[in-house]
Amino acid sequence: MTNVDWNRVAMFVLRLGVAFAFLYPAINAWTNPSDWIGYFPPFTRGIVDDATLLHAFGIVEIVIAVWIIWGKYIFWPCVAATVMLVGIVVFNMNNFVVIFRDLSIAAASLALTLMNLPRSAPPSSHSSSRLPQDTW
């Protein structure tokens, strides 16, 4: 019988859930752009045409999703995911009945961010001052 590392499985499921929230709109925007362009704040529209804005943002979403699924060095894509999701909520409060779920996904991406905080290198053996290690 094999031992399953349920923490690793849970982390993978969490990564898949957050990634899906970025993959689906990016892919669906190719066939239904009018369903997605309305979520962009007015100040972002008109700089480039709507299709370019939507698909450029979709490429960023796909990169973030694939990176999170990959699971290596995911601190920064998780930070980006959290900021993007909170931004979607902040700039679309008039549509909160639809986008309220983005707060839950943002919480999941924030959890991934916190679980993947960059670790500082341990003090070298040549260091004269050793700091106590955190125990929690």
Tab-separated table of C-alpha atoms in Angstrom, residues 38-111:
chain	number	residue	atom	x	y	z
A	38	GLY	CA	-17.557	44.451	-19.900
A	39	TYR	CA	-15.482	43.473	-16.858
A	40	PHE	CA	-12.669	45.826	-17.863
A	41	PRO	CA	-12.805	49.212	-16.130
A	42	PRO	CA	-13.627	52.109	-18.474
A	43	PHE	CA	-10.166	53.683	-18.101
A	44	THR	CA	-8.572	50.577	-19.683
A	45	ARG	CA	-10.813	50.627	-22.749
A	46	GLY	CA	-10.078	52.727	-25.790
A	47	ILE	CA	-6.291	52.565	-25.409
A	48	VAL	CA	-6.308	49.672	-27.878
A	49	ASP	CA	-9.300	48.068	-29.537
A	50	ASP	CA	-11.400	45.849	-27.274
A	51	ALA	CA	-10.406	42.572	-28.954
A	52	THR	CA	-6.696	43.318	-28.507
A	53	LEU	CA	-7.205	44.270	-24.863
A	54	LEU	CA	-9.280	41.177	-24.168
A	55	HIS	CA	-6.928	38.714	-25.849
A	56	ALA	CA	-3.739	40.297	-24.472
A	57	PHE	CA	-5.235	40.015	-20.999
A	58	GLY	CA	-6.222	36.435	-21.867
A	59	ILE	CA	-2.614	35.595	-22.699
A	60	VAL	CA	-1.557	36.936	-19.298
A	61	GLU	CA	-4.297	34.834	-17.669
A	62	ILE	CA	-3.111	31.693	-19.482
A	63	VAL	CA	0.513	32.295	-18.466
A	64	ILE	CA	-0.541	32.748	-14.833
A	65	ALA	CA	-2.746	29.627	-14.932
A	66	VAL	CA	-0.113	27.387	-16.523
A	67	TRP	CA	2.568	28.655	-14.139
A	68	ILE	CA	0.351	27.952	-11.124
A	69	ILE	CA	-0.472	24.451	-12.392
A	70	TRP	CA	3.246	23.836	-13.023
A	71	GLY	CA	3.756	24.457	-9.317
A	72	LYS	CA	7.314	25.803	-9.314
A	73	TYR	CA	8.162	29.293	-8.048
A	74	ILE	CA	4.478	30.215	-7.877
A	75	PHE	CA	4.724	33.048	-5.370
A	76	TRP	CA	4.658	35.826	-7.995
A	77	PRO	CA	1.944	34.399	-10.261
A	78	CYS	CA	-0.193	33.857	-7.147
A	79	VAL	CA	0.379	37.471	-6.097
A	80	ALA	CA	-0.635	38.567	-9.607
A	81	ALA	CA	-3.710	36.323	-9.507
A	82	THR	CA	-4.797	37.747	-6.157
A	83	VAL	CA	-4.332	41.349	-7.298
A	84	MET	CA	-6.167	40.709	-10.574
A	85	LEU	CA	-9.117	39.054	-8.842
A	86	VAL	CA	-9.432	41.777	-6.218
A	87	GLY	CA	-9.185	44.351	-9.016
A	88	ILE	CA	-12.025	42.672	-10.889
A	89	VAL	CA	-14.183	42.908	-7.775
A	90	VAL	CA	-13.233	46.505	-6.957
A	91	PHE	CA	-13.910	47.765	-10.476
A	92	ASN	CA	-17.147	45.808	-10.884
A	93	MET	CA	-18.957	46.355	-7.592
A	94	ASN	CA	-22.115	47.177	-9.549
A	95	ASN	CA	-22.074	43.548	-10.713
A	96	PHE	CA	-21.295	42.010	-7.317
A	97	VAL	CA	-24.121	39.477	-7.654
A	98	VAL	CA	-22.001	37.813	-10.371
A	99	ILE	CA	-18.422	38.510	-9.287
A	100	PHE	CA	-18.735	37.787	-5.556
A	101	ARG	CA	-17.165	34.377	-6.208
A	102	ASP	CA	-13.985	36.121	-7.320
A	103	LEU	CA	-13.386	36.996	-3.665
A	104	SER	CA	-13.337	33.290	-2.794
A	105	ILE	CA	-10.938	32.583	-5.646
A	106	ALA	CA	-8.810	35.557	-4.523
A	107	ALA	CA	-8.708	34.047	-1.020
A	108	ALA	CA	-7.538	30.742	-2.515
A	109	SER	CA	-4.820	32.478	-4.543
A	110	LEU	CA	-3.798	34.466	-1.453
A	111	ALA	CA	-3.526	31.179	0.461
